[in-house]
Amino acid sequence: MSDLRFAPDEAEVERRVEALLFAAAGPLSAADIARRLPEGADVGRAIASLRARYQGRGVELECVADRWRFRTAPDLGFLMTEEREEPRRLSKAALETLAIIAYHQPVTRAEIESVRGVSISKGTLDLLLEMGFVRLRGRRRTPGRPVTYATADRFLEHFGLASLYDLPGAAEMKAAGLLDLSLPVGFEVPDPSRTGSEDEEDPIEDGEAPEFAQDFVGD
Amino acid sequence: MSDLRFAPDEAEVERRVEALLFAAAGPLSAADIARRLPEGADVGRAIASLRARYQGRGVELECVADRWRFRTAPDLGFLMTEEREEPRRLSKAALETLAIIAYHQPVTRAEIESVRGVSISKGTLDLLLEMGFVRLRGRRRTPGRPVTYATADRFLEHFGLASLYDLPGAAEMKAAGLLDLSLPVGFEVPDPSRTGSEDEEDPIEDGEAPEFAQDFVGD
Amino acid sequence: MPEAFQPNLDFTAVEEVDARDAFVVDLEGYEGPLHVLLALARTQKVDLLKLSITKLAEQYLAFVHEARRRNFSLAADYLVMASWLAYLKSRLLLPRTEKGKADEPPAEVMAAALAFRLQKLEAMRKASEALMARPQLKRDVFTRGDPEATVIVPSDRIDASLYELMAAYVGQRRREQGRQYNPTQRIEAFALEEARDWLRDILPRLADWTPLVRVAPVRDEAEGPSQASFTASTLSASLELVKEGAMDVRQEKAFDEVWLKRRGRGLPLELTP
């Protein structure tokens, strides 16, 4: 173990700064580093030297807000992503929510919940937004100006639909054996391609996404 | 962004391996790394080259449990006052038990007890399992089908060992017959007819872990 | 400097430890007789394979003797070891020509086995020390403090067909229909207080067992509480009156008619099934 009292040479200061920056949980200022080194150690010089040493490597020393940290070279960011290979199964809740949004768009969260009979978890809408199946469409011109949801292009692509006109209606549901005669009168499958009158809504403005979606909007 | 299909040269492969290892939260195997690189990239060569490059620096490349990780140089541990975690103190009994498991694995509880000459308290094995140093490995195909214990990767990672072959003094002990659990005749020990091959064990099945360990199995 | 405060810095003192002082062996750290034997064997300062088992046996017996002298209660296995060692020692001291029991290995083999066992324990002791001397994670070496989280890009492939989407939709609309409940009128209940008053009023007329349905008020208008509510509240109120000792209630069996009757003054509470 090195002796703290013994003044380390330049190379040793550089090693120490390297180790400190590597192990730190966040960026360190020169003062943060100096505090952990023997008095008189030239931190600025060590940082400059390290910076040169890592220049062009897979890892670089970066300065953010007067603090220093290692981070992978910006051009290698693509390496840090991992493609998930297995197809994802939509949960029952997600599929049901998606179905309601598809048929009833534009629809508010409260309306989705009234059809489902249960409240939607934050994660469900998040997931649909994240997957690009659903988008925020506008704000209903009603008290509270609730956000409305609609399907996004990815939805049509995924289900092989040319447009919302092609979303199967009651006739197809019947043909698929999903609807039978016992269904109460008045059951109607709305035609989503016709209900989307823009007059009832204001557009969503930039940066005013509802709180629960802010992780995904703007990605 | 680099083009994944374009075969990168040696220096570029090294950069990428460096970036991957730096960014990773845990040790990566050569296969883990290769999966993120274009086919045919010589990961082994890149690792060897990186290892040499970082030799003697403040940060070094180390092999633990057959995987690679960057870590600070051991002689600089004294600098990391803020990062240091108060280690969980292992009792003498726990340490001995851990050593016996490490050097004799797979080993049954009765065998551990025969080496130490005393019974193990329930808490000792629990603690080692909980710390992730030890895992249930299987069941010995002997009467009573006793559970066998082995070390987990976490053990190698914690003590910076590339593999079980690197346990200190293991080769010498083995040569001296000290790792043989079948003691010379005439001394009362449980009969451990073992040589440590997988054939003599059944895997632990889900949900049949001994009661005291069930919180830890499946992690 | 007063003698009593002279710290003993002479490390050779440790080596001069004899069997008696071996009692300082930390019994908590050395959990069993084997650990004590190992500690004692170390005082012989020889390779464990060249250990004098006879001497070790004597050391151990002295240890046990000392423990008894100090009224220190030793676990049974310490005593078992003591008697085994006493026996082994006596056999080792016998002339070689005398044979032991037929089914027993020679004393030398038993002694060698003990030495080997101690050697094994010693090896593990040293191994644990060697392990602890290695650079340990988060004590001596540190991994990256702020790793860059790998971004998981979800697979593009999603398992969901148009049929599933339709089924999910229809399923929910069905459930929604089932949930539709539009109360057309306010439900009014026959208040418990009213039921009590009603019962008290007609109590004098309940000298004989009368079915509940004939005691409860009969609904005579379209408005107001339902007949079921009249009956239910009357039953509740009757139970209160039973508790007060004013009436008796009985039912022959489950779902059978409930009968009510006034209780005669001074009659004890009748416990009916």
XYZ file of C-alpha atoms in Angstrom:
711
model
C 0.000 0.000 0.000
C 1.291 3.444 -0.842
C 2.191 5.823 1.872
C -0.086 8.829 1.899
C 2.550 11.069 3.406
C 5.069 10.374 0.722
C 4.685 12.808 -2.145
C 3.766 10.713 -5.173
C 5.374 11.472 -8.495
C 3.487 12.655 -11.537
C 2.796 9.215 -12.897
C 1.495 8.050 -9.551
C -0.811 11.066 -9.237
C -2.169 10.233 -12.660
C -2.814 6.618 -11.635
C -4.652 7.777 -8.565
C -6.777 10.271 -10.422
C -7.591 7.571 -12.949
C -8.688 5.171 -10.209
C -10.720 7.816 -8.406
C -12.574 8.891 -11.523
C -13.239 5.308 -12.462
C -14.641 4.269 -9.100
C -16.642 7.432 -8.440
C -20.409 7.206 -8.543
C -20.618 10.516 -10.404
C -18.475 13.186 -12.039
C -15.745 14.648 -9.810
C -14.447 18.179 -9.751
C -10.722 18.838 -9.560
C -11.279 19.897 -5.966
C -13.050 16.612 -5.168
C -10.051 14.768 -6.490
C -7.485 16.973 -4.809
C -9.140 16.351 -1.464
C -8.253 12.684 -1.738
C -4.679 13.213 -2.814
C -1.641 14.383 -0.864
C -1.287 18.124 -0.684
C 0.443 19.693 -3.624
C -0.517 16.991 -6.107
C -1.065 18.573 -9.501
C -4.545 17.391 -10.322
C -4.962 19.621 -13.363
C -1.871 18.223 -14.969
C -2.943 14.646 -14.207
C -6.345 15.250 -15.769
C -4.814 16.803 -18.874
C -2.452 13.881 -19.181
C -5.240 11.335 -18.723
C -7.390 13.133 -21.212
C -4.636 12.888 -23.800
C -4.038 9.250 -22.942
C -7.667 8.306 -23.501
C -8.102 10.468 -26.574
C -9.515 8.334 -29.363
C -9.837 5.261 -27.173
C -13.069 3.418 -26.490
C -13.349 5.381 -23.274
C -12.792 9.095 -22.971
C -12.425 11.582 -20.196
C -15.153 14.130 -20.425
C -15.806 17.403 -18.662
C -19.353 18.195 -17.697
C -20.142 21.308 -15.713
C -16.569 21.560 -14.452
C -16.581 17.971 -13.347
C -14.765 15.066 -14.852
C -15.923 11.603 -15.700
C -15.075 8.687 -17.915
C -17.611 7.716 -20.472
C -17.565 5.557 -23.535
C -16.663 7.231 -26.798
C -19.744 8.853 -28.291
C -19.389 6.995 -31.581
C -19.637 3.676 -29.753
C -22.956 4.385 -28.087
C -24.631 1.929 -30.392
C -22.749 -0.872 -28.641
C -24.523 -0.193 -25.401
C -27.869 -1.141 -26.733
C -29.070 -4.636 -26.609
C -31.562 -5.958 -29.027
C -34.130 -8.124 -27.390
C -34.775 -11.079 -29.557
C -37.857 -12.763 -28.275
C -41.130 -11.314 -29.387
C -42.861 -9.557 -26.597
C -46.259 -10.724 -25.548
C -48.666 -8.005 -24.770
C -50.249 -8.417 -21.396
C -54.001 -8.877 -21.301
C -54.385 -5.399 -19.874
C -52.227 -3.884 -22.600
C -54.056 -5.700 -25.375
C -57.445 -4.694 -24.013
C -56.399 -1.099 -23.593
C -55.014 -1.063 -27.084
C -58.286 -2.490 -28.434
C -60.325 0.217 -26.778
C -58.039 2.935 -28.013
C -58.198 1.470 -31.504
C -61.975 1.354 -31.691
C -62.854 4.400 -29.670
C -60.137 6.824 -30.633
C -59.702 9.575 -29.765
C -60.373 8.437 -26.254
C -59.467 9.731 -22.832
C -58.026 7.698 -20.072
C -61.252 8.014 -18.096
C -63.208 6.649 -21.037
C -60.881 3.692 -21.396
C -61.323 2.986 -17.732
C -65.078 3.199 -17.956
C -65.137 0.516 -20.657
C -62.620 -1.682 -18.897
C -64.247 -1.245 -15.521
C -60.873 -0.991 -13.860
C -58.299 1.721 -13.720
C -55.357 1.453 -16.059
C -51.971 1.154 -14.507
C -49.462 3.796 -15.479
C -47.250 1.142 -16.980
C -49.839 -0.073 -19.461
C -50.245 3.181 -21.335
C -46.528 3.849 -20.987
C -45.781 0.562 -22.657
C -48.166 1.170 -25.543
C -46.719 4.627 -26.065
C -43.192 3.297 -25.843
C -43.897 0.611 -28.401
C -45.257 3.183 -30.755
C -48.708 1.622 -30.943
C -50.409 4.544 -29.343
C -49.870 8.254 -29.420
C -51.152 11.261 -27.599
C -53.559 12.877 -29.976
C -54.928 16.021 -28.419
C -56.893 17.494 -25.607
C -60.630 17.108 -25.393
C -62.413 20.442 -25.179
C -64.173 19.479 -21.988
C -63.531 20.503 -18.395
C -60.083 19.419 -17.327
C -59.015 19.231 -20.965
C -58.103 15.561 -20.710
C -55.525 14.142 -23.083
C -56.894 11.853 -25.768
C -55.183 8.785 -27.129
C -55.209 7.396 -30.623
C -53.355 4.676 -32.432
C -50.047 5.484 -34.073
C -48.744 4.317 -37.440
C -46.913 1.416 -35.902
C -50.283 0.018 -34.868
C -51.507 -0.156 -38.445
C -48.205 -1.585 -39.614
C -48.152 -4.248 -36.974
C -51.669 -5.432 -37.625
C -51.299 -5.125 -41.369
C -53.988 -2.502 -41.794
C -53.862 -0.008 -44.607
C -55.887 2.477 -42.614
C -58.297 2.684 -39.730
C -61.113 1.995 -42.225
C -59.817 -1.540 -42.350
C -60.201 -2.193 -38.667
C -62.665 -5.090 -38.480
C -66.153 -4.049 -37.502
C -69.118 -5.849 -36.006
C -69.673 -7.910 -39.154
C -66.175 -9.327 -39.081
C -66.443 -9.963 -35.373
C -69.585 -11.927 -35.984
C -67.907 -13.829 -38.784
C -65.046 -14.665 -36.478
C -67.540 -16.096 -34.004
C -66.791 -13.401 -31.483
C -70.246 -11.923 -31.506
C -73.414 -13.899 -31.229
C -77.125 -13.244 -31.062
C -77.167 -13.046 -27.292
C -75.425 -9.723 -27.406
C -77.676 -7.023 -26.015
C -79.281 -4.639 -28.398
C -77.540 -1.396 -28.801
C -74.110 -2.974 -28.947
C -72.235 -0.991 -31.484
C -68.713 -1.154 -32.643
C -67.714 2.395 -33.340
C -66.009 3.177 -36.595
C -62.796 4.809 -35.517
C -62.178 6.285 -38.922
C -65.278 8.385 -38.618
C -65.338 9.575 -35.034
C -62.134 11.474 -35.097
C -63.456 14.924 -35.577
C -60.727 17.415 -34.967
C -63.189 20.060 -33.843
C -63.595 18.568 -30.436
C -59.937 18.696 -29.630
C -56.988 20.957 -29.275
C -53.671 19.650 -30.421
C -51.096 18.558 -27.866
C -48.494 21.196 -27.528
C -44.839 20.457 -27.299
C -43.633 19.711 -23.825
C -47.026 19.400 -22.292
C -47.191 15.646 -22.345
C -48.946 14.194 -19.347
C -46.640 13.355 -16.534
C -46.852 9.611 -16.806
C -45.651 9.617 -20.380
C -42.769 11.963 -20.109
C -40.195 9.181 -20.095
C -41.094 8.229 -23.605
C -42.198 11.341 -25.291
C -39.367 13.024 -27.027
C -37.267 9.879 -27.370
C -22.346 5.843 -36.011
C -20.158 3.000 -37.149
C -21.515 0.509 -39.514
C -21.907 -2.866 -37.862
C -21.530 -4.709 -41.131
C -18.208 -3.187 -41.890
C -15.433 -5.340 -40.473
C -13.556 -3.171 -37.977
C -9.808 -3.404 -37.784
C -7.903 -4.636 -34.764
C -7.578 -1.247 -33.141
C -11.279 -0.613 -33.578
C -12.176 -3.978 -32.069
C -10.012 -3.104 -29.100
C -11.752 0.252 -28.722
C -15.107 -1.421 -28.759
C -14.119 -4.081 -26.257
C -12.731 -1.358 -24.045
C -15.965 0.607 -24.254
C -18.105 -2.438 -23.543
C -16.066 -3.475 -20.520
C -16.020 0.061 -19.187
C -19.714 0.539 -19.545
C -20.734 -2.809 -18.128
C -22.157 -3.060 -14.657
C -20.606 -6.493 -14.147
C -17.933 -8.749 -15.612
C -18.440 -9.784 -19.249
C -17.409 -13.073 -20.797
C -15.615 -13.155 -24.114
C -18.819 -14.540 -25.558
C -20.851 -11.651 -24.103
C -18.496 -9.261 -25.833
C -18.335 -11.174 -29.105
C -22.110 -11.070 -29.330
C -21.961 -7.303 -29.619
C -19.200 -7.211 -32.174
C -19.221 -8.054 -35.848
C -18.636 -11.693 -36.576
C -15.022 -12.736 -36.729
C -13.760 -10.025 -34.378
C -10.838 -11.373 -32.364
C -12.065 -10.688 -28.861
C -9.307 -12.692 -27.175
C -6.609 -10.675 -28.855
C -8.317 -7.404 -27.977
C -8.588 -8.445 -24.339
C -4.938 -9.455 -24.183
C -3.928 -6.168 -25.745
C -6.101 -4.155 -23.373
C -4.773 -6.073 -20.427
C -1.243 -5.151 -21.366
C -2.236 -1.557 -22.003
C -3.755 -1.128 -18.562
C -1.051 -3.055 -16.733
C 0.229 -0.919 -13.870
C -2.318 1.849 -14.464
C -4.792 3.071 -11.866
C -7.383 0.848 -13.460
C -6.640 -2.699 -14.577
C -8.317 -5.407 -16.545
C -8.912 -8.541 -14.536
C -10.422 -11.952 -15.137
C -12.949 -13.163 -12.586
C -15.072 -16.264 -12.893
C -14.050 -16.577 -16.519
C -15.246 -13.085 -17.267
C -13.513 -9.771 -17.633
C -13.845 -6.551 -15.750
C -12.013 -3.324 -15.161
C -11.229 -2.570 -11.558
C -9.021 -0.181 -9.659
C -5.471 -1.277 -8.881
C -5.311 -3.142 -5.555
C -2.649 -0.832 -4.151
C -4.968 2.159 -4.518
C -7.757 0.757 -2.372
C -6.856 3.199 0.367
C -7.995 6.108 -1.836
C -11.538 4.870 -2.161
C -12.686 5.931 1.240
C -16.036 7.062 -0.089
C -16.686 4.035 -2.228
C -15.656 1.466 0.337
C -18.421 -0.614 1.765
C -18.164 -1.821 5.288
C -17.536 -5.485 4.656
C -19.783 -7.936 6.342
C -17.551 -9.607 8.839
C -17.468 -13.314 8.423
C -16.934 -15.318 11.583
C -14.071 -17.742 11.760
C -16.570 -20.558 11.431
C -18.126 -19.019 8.325
C -14.726 -18.430 6.760
C -13.614 -21.983 7.359
C -16.868 -23.283 5.991
C -16.466 -21.102 2.924
C -12.912 -22.359 2.417
C -14.010 -25.970 2.769
C -16.785 -25.476 0.232
C -14.449 -23.658 -2.144
C -11.695 -26.267 -2.032
C -13.819 -29.397 -1.842
C -16.859 -28.595 -3.937
C -19.304 -30.115 -4.467
C -19.503 -30.955 -0.796
C -22.285 -31.995 1.535
C -23.009 -30.525 4.877
C -21.889 -33.731 6.591
C -18.561 -33.547 4.778
C -18.015 -29.950 5.839
C -18.737 -31.015 9.370
C -16.332 -33.923 9.158
C -13.487 -31.608 8.179
C -14.242 -29.152 10.927
C -15.113 -31.752 13.536
C -18.152 -29.794 14.651
C -21.633 -29.327 13.327
C -22.343 -26.200 11.335
C -24.868 -23.866 12.748
C -27.798 -23.214 10.478
C -26.957 -19.541 10.303
C -23.496 -20.095 8.864
C -24.603 -21.686 5.623
C -27.561 -19.307 5.437
C -25.237 -16.352 5.594
C -22.952 -17.698 2.884
C -25.929 -18.431 0.665
C -27.415 -15.041 1.334
C -24.169 -13.273 0.509
C -24.197 -15.111 -2.785
C -20.827 -16.761 -2.149
C -22.286 -20.240 -2.026
C -25.013 -21.991 -3.935
C -26.837 -25.253 -3.760
C -25.422 -27.388 -6.482
C -27.231 -30.668 -6.534
C -27.988 -33.790 -4.619
C -25.474 -36.519 -4.024
C -26.665 -39.866 -5.289
C -26.144 -41.542 -1.951
C -28.686 -42.629 0.638
C -30.602 -39.638 1.866
C -29.702 -37.732 -1.303
C -27.916 -34.974 0.597
C -27.718 -31.532 -0.919
C -24.285 -30.480 -2.115
C -22.840 -27.003 -1.941
C -20.522 -25.191 -4.290
C -19.274 -21.648 -4.631
C -21.155 -19.189 -6.800
C -19.587 -16.793 -9.309
C -20.003 -14.025 -6.820
C -17.357 -15.721 -4.686
C -14.800 -15.622 -7.490
C -15.756 -12.052 -8.294
C -15.409 -10.927 -4.722
C -11.985 -12.451 -4.225
C -10.780 -11.620 -7.732
C -10.263 -15.209 -8.846
C -10.319 -16.122 -12.520
C -11.431 -19.666 -11.755
C -11.440 -22.280 -9.051
C -8.008 -23.394 -10.244
C -6.701 -20.107 -8.934
C -7.668 -20.734 -5.334
C -4.534 -20.042 -3.315
C -2.556 -23.208 -2.638
C -5.130 -25.472 -4.231
C -2.621 -27.352 -6.365
C -0.293 -28.057 -3.448
C -3.137 -29.159 -1.223
C -4.429 -31.429 -3.872
C -0.992 -32.945 -4.395
C -0.713 -33.586 -0.665
C -4.073 -35.367 -0.736
C -5.503 -32.770 1.597
C -8.522 -32.139 -0.563
C -9.573 -35.748 -0.542
C -12.596 -36.154 1.619
C -12.212 -39.871 2.154
C -10.049 -40.043 5.231
C -7.699 -42.891 6.001
C -9.311 -45.889 7.586
C -9.897 -46.087 11.255
C -11.088 -42.600 11.837
C -14.700 -42.040 12.391
C -16.099 -39.886 9.687
C -19.293 -39.968 7.726
C -18.813 -42.041 4.635
C -18.399 -39.670 1.770
C -17.960 -41.840 -1.263
C -17.298 -39.069 -3.620
C -15.011 -37.814 -6.289
C -16.940 -34.785 -7.351
C -18.232 -35.774 -10.712
C -21.594 -34.623 -11.934
C -22.695 -38.181 -12.457
C -23.048 -38.661 -8.775
C -25.436 -35.823 -8.407
C -28.902 -34.944 -9.344
C -29.618 -31.342 -10.009
C -31.577 -29.480 -7.417
C -35.105 -29.256 -8.613
C -37.096 -26.123 -8.330
C -38.828 -25.752 -5.076
C -37.046 -28.567 -3.375
C -34.338 -26.511 -1.817
C -33.897 -27.225 1.839
C -36.093 -25.025 3.877
C -33.390 -22.800 5.261
C -32.184 -21.820 1.837
C -35.362 -21.257 -0.009
C -35.110 -17.518 0.077
C -31.920 -17.626 -1.881
C -32.418 -20.250 -4.468
C -33.492 -18.922 -7.771
C -31.746 -15.634 -7.477
C 7.931 2.030 36.128
C 5.796 -0.269 38.262
C 6.196 -3.881 37.300
C 2.444 -4.416 36.977
C 2.225 -2.023 34.068
C 5.082 -3.453 32.139
C 3.478 -4.623 28.954
C 4.781 -7.958 27.832
C 6.143 -7.240 24.415
C 8.144 -10.416 24.331
C 6.567 -12.387 21.545
C 8.477 -15.511 22.417
C 6.151 -15.754 25.371
C 3.513 -17.002 23.008
C 5.737 -19.818 21.918
C 6.389 -20.888 25.449
C 2.769 -21.577 26.006
C 2.304 -24.933 27.675
C -0.658 -27.231 27.837
C -2.040 -25.409 30.811
C -1.894 -22.013 29.168
C -3.387 -23.469 26.066
C -6.588 -23.014 27.925
C -6.442 -19.415 26.822
C -7.437 -20.874 23.495
C -10.503 -18.915 22.613
C -13.199 -21.508 22.924
C -15.580 -19.335 20.960
C -13.256 -19.053 18.031
C -12.318 -22.703 18.083
C -15.570 -24.430 18.108
C -14.681 -28.040 18.632
C -12.127 -30.482 20.014
C -10.427 -30.628 16.629
C -9.815 -26.894 16.719
C -8.375 -27.160 20.193
C -6.177 -30.056 19.100
C -4.915 -28.017 16.192
C -4.103 -25.088 18.447
C -2.259 -27.416 20.797
C -0.432 -29.131 17.951
C 0.847 -25.788 16.776
C 2.599 -25.320 20.102
C 4.726 -28.362 19.255
C 6.109 -26.299 16.424
C 6.655 -29.213 14.108
C 5.272 -30.267 10.804
C 1.903 -31.714 11.539
C 2.969 -34.996 9.967
C 5.813 -35.287 12.477
C 3.541 -34.495 15.337
C 3.950 -36.488 18.510
C 0.465 -37.806 19.008
C 1.399 -39.067 22.443
C 2.446 -35.592 23.451
C -0.625 -34.087 21.830
C -2.824 -36.489 23.757
C -1.132 -35.416 26.970
C -1.590 -31.750 26.083
C -5.251 -32.309 25.336
C -5.866 -34.259 28.527
C -4.181 -31.485 30.487
C -6.455 -29.017 28.750
C -9.549 -30.971 29.713
C -8.233 -31.372 33.246
C -7.674 -27.637 33.482
C -11.149 -26.952 32.209
C -12.619 -29.164 34.911
C -10.448 -27.603 37.575
C -11.860 -24.242 36.587
C -15.371 -25.638 36.562
C -15.600 -24.829 32.915
C -18.223 -27.033 31.423
C -17.085 -28.642 28.198
C -19.396 -30.050 25.608
C -19.668 -33.816 25.456
C -17.622 -34.121 22.278
C -14.606 -32.661 24.058
C -14.872 -35.451 26.603
C -15.381 -38.106 23.941
C -12.209 -36.880 22.289
C -10.433 -36.969 25.641
C -11.275 -40.602 26.279
C -10.456 -41.550 22.703
C -7.070 -39.867 23.007
C -6.389 -41.480 26.375
C -7.104 -44.838 24.788
C -4.976 -44.043 21.721
C -2.108 -42.917 23.924
C -2.215 -46.084 25.971
C -2.162 -48.190 22.833
C 0.702 -46.180 21.359
C 2.712 -46.841 24.490
C 2.124 -50.575 24.363
C 4.920 -52.672 22.929
C 4.432 -53.223 19.250
C 4.262 -56.946 19.685
C 0.991 -56.724 21.531
C -1.873 -56.684 19.162
C -4.991 -54.651 19.685
C -8.479 -55.843 18.999
C -8.755 -57.717 15.760
C -11.206 -55.330 14.107
C -9.153 -52.274 14.917
C -6.427 -50.668 12.835
C -2.979 -50.412 14.418
C -2.514 -47.513 16.818
C 0.049 -45.917 14.497
C -2.482 -45.803 11.688
C -5.032 -44.197 13.958
C -2.457 -41.656 15.074
C -1.515 -40.908 11.489
C -5.179 -40.485 10.642
C -5.574 -37.947 13.416
C -2.491 -36.073 12.251
C -3.853 -36.075 8.723
C -7.146 -34.766 9.879
C -5.469 -31.943 11.723
C -3.442 -31.241 8.639
C -6.610 -30.934 6.607
C -8.154 -28.546 9.071
C -4.927 -26.567 9.131
C -4.974 -26.418 5.350
C -8.464 -24.983 5.398
C -7.523 -22.539 8.100
C -4.637 -21.330 5.984
C -6.824 -21.269 2.904
C -9.335 -19.005 4.575
C -6.524 -16.721 5.664
C -5.098 -16.691 2.138
C -8.520 -15.847 0.749
C -8.977 -12.981 3.142
C -5.541 -11.675 2.223
C -6.572 -11.378 -1.418
C -7.713 -8.013 -2.748
C -11.419 -7.980 -2.088
C -14.110 -6.242 -4.034
C -15.257 -3.002 -2.454
C -12.535 -3.289 0.174
C -9.380 -3.177 -1.938
C -10.519 -3.028 -5.510
C -13.444 -1.177 -6.982
C -15.348 -1.563 -10.162
C -16.763 1.300 -12.155
C -18.772 3.488 -9.837
C -21.134 4.726 -12.477
C -21.597 2.051 -15.108
C -23.461 3.047 -18.218
C -26.711 1.195 -18.238
C -27.225 -0.858 -21.308
C -30.237 0.384 -23.128
C -32.470 -2.501 -23.925
C -34.119 -1.960 -27.236
C -37.277 -3.966 -27.178
C -37.769 -6.443 -29.926
C -39.833 -5.173 -32.783
C -41.728 -8.351 -32.912
C -44.802 -8.339 -30.816
C -47.035 -11.291 -30.345
C -50.497 -9.943 -30.976
C -52.800 -10.740 -33.868
C -55.746 -8.835 -35.154
C -57.951 -11.641 -33.952
C -56.616 -11.241 -30.429
C -57.241 -7.536 -30.648
C -60.851 -8.096 -31.700
C -61.363 -10.729 -29.041
C -59.943 -8.421 -26.395
C -62.314 -5.714 -27.522
C -65.425 -7.851 -27.624
C -64.556 -9.461 -24.313
C -64.444 -6.121 -22.648
C -67.587 -4.779 -24.213
C -69.383 -7.861 -22.952
C -68.076 -7.323 -19.470
C -69.035 -3.693 -19.715
C -72.617 -4.671 -20.610
C -72.694 -7.011 -17.641
C -71.560 -4.202 -15.412
C -74.190 -1.778 -16.638
C -76.370 -0.954 -13.704
C -78.671 2.011 -13.824
C -80.603 2.389 -10.620
C -83.950 3.871 -11.619
C -85.123 4.642 -8.131
C -83.642 5.288 -4.794
C -83.611 2.191 -2.646
C -85.377 2.847 0.574
C -84.913 0.660 3.598
C -87.278 0.021 6.471
C -85.321 1.745 9.239
C -84.304 -0.321 12.218
C -85.736 2.212 14.683
C -89.099 2.017 12.934
C -88.936 -1.762 12.963
C -88.303 -1.729 16.711
C -91.245 0.602 17.330
C -93.419 -1.532 15.107
C -92.468 -4.696 17.014
C -93.030 -3.096 20.406
C -96.470 -2.010 19.272
C -97.587 -5.449 18.232
C -95.727 -7.318 20.970
C -98.831 -7.676 23.177
C -100.497 -9.583 20.347
C -97.638 -12.111 20.048
C -98.665 -14.401 22.846
C -98.283 -17.410 20.532
C -95.524 -18.363 18.082
C -96.122 -16.313 14.938
C -94.195 -16.533 11.671
C -91.914 -13.578 10.933
C -93.574 -12.884 7.597
C -96.859 -12.262 9.359
C -95.255 -9.998 11.957
C -93.436 -7.776 9.466
C -95.359 -4.847 8.016
C -96.917 -5.515 4.639
C -95.900 -3.236 1.840
C -99.005 -1.500 0.582
C -97.729 1.225 -1.694
C -95.579 1.271 -4.764
C -93.270 3.731 -3.049
C -91.235 3.036 0.064
C -89.176 0.099 1.208
C -89.488 -3.262 -0.463
C -91.160 -6.197 1.232
C -87.767 -7.823 1.670
C -86.536 -4.791 3.551
C -89.604 -4.855 5.847
C -88.937 -8.503 6.650
C -85.194 -8.112 7.122
C -85.453 -5.099 9.407
C -88.182 -6.768 11.456
C -85.926 -9.788 11.958
C -83.026 -7.575 13.049
C -85.239 -5.666 15.467
C -86.673 -8.888 16.891
C -83.166 -10.108 17.678
C -82.565 -6.929 19.613
C -85.712 -7.493 21.583
C -84.607 -11.047 22.300
C -81.434 -9.625 23.715
C -83.478 -7.293 25.889
C -85.461 -10.288 27.114
C -88.747 -9.078 25.658
C -89.304 -11.895 23.146
C -88.186 -15.269 21.880
C -87.244 -16.258 18.358
C -86.913 -19.747 17.015
C -86.214 -21.539 13.814
C -86.519 -25.292 13.472
C -83.879 -25.655 10.839
C -81.919 -23.652 8.300
C -84.076 -21.747 5.776
C -87.150 -22.670 7.753
C -89.786 -20.264 8.940
C -88.665 -17.929 11.730
C -91.150 -17.794 14.619
C -91.589 -14.940 17.054
C -93.293 -14.913 20.434
C -93.638 -12.497 23.316
C -91.826 -13.615 26.439
C -93.838 -13.856 29.592
C -92.760 -11.609 32.387
C -90.215 -13.283 34.672
C -89.676 -16.229 32.388
C -86.029 -17.147 31.993
C -84.371 -16.714 28.662
C -85.217 -19.755 26.662
C -82.288 -21.137 24.813
C -83.645 -22.700 21.707
C -81.533 -24.141 18.952
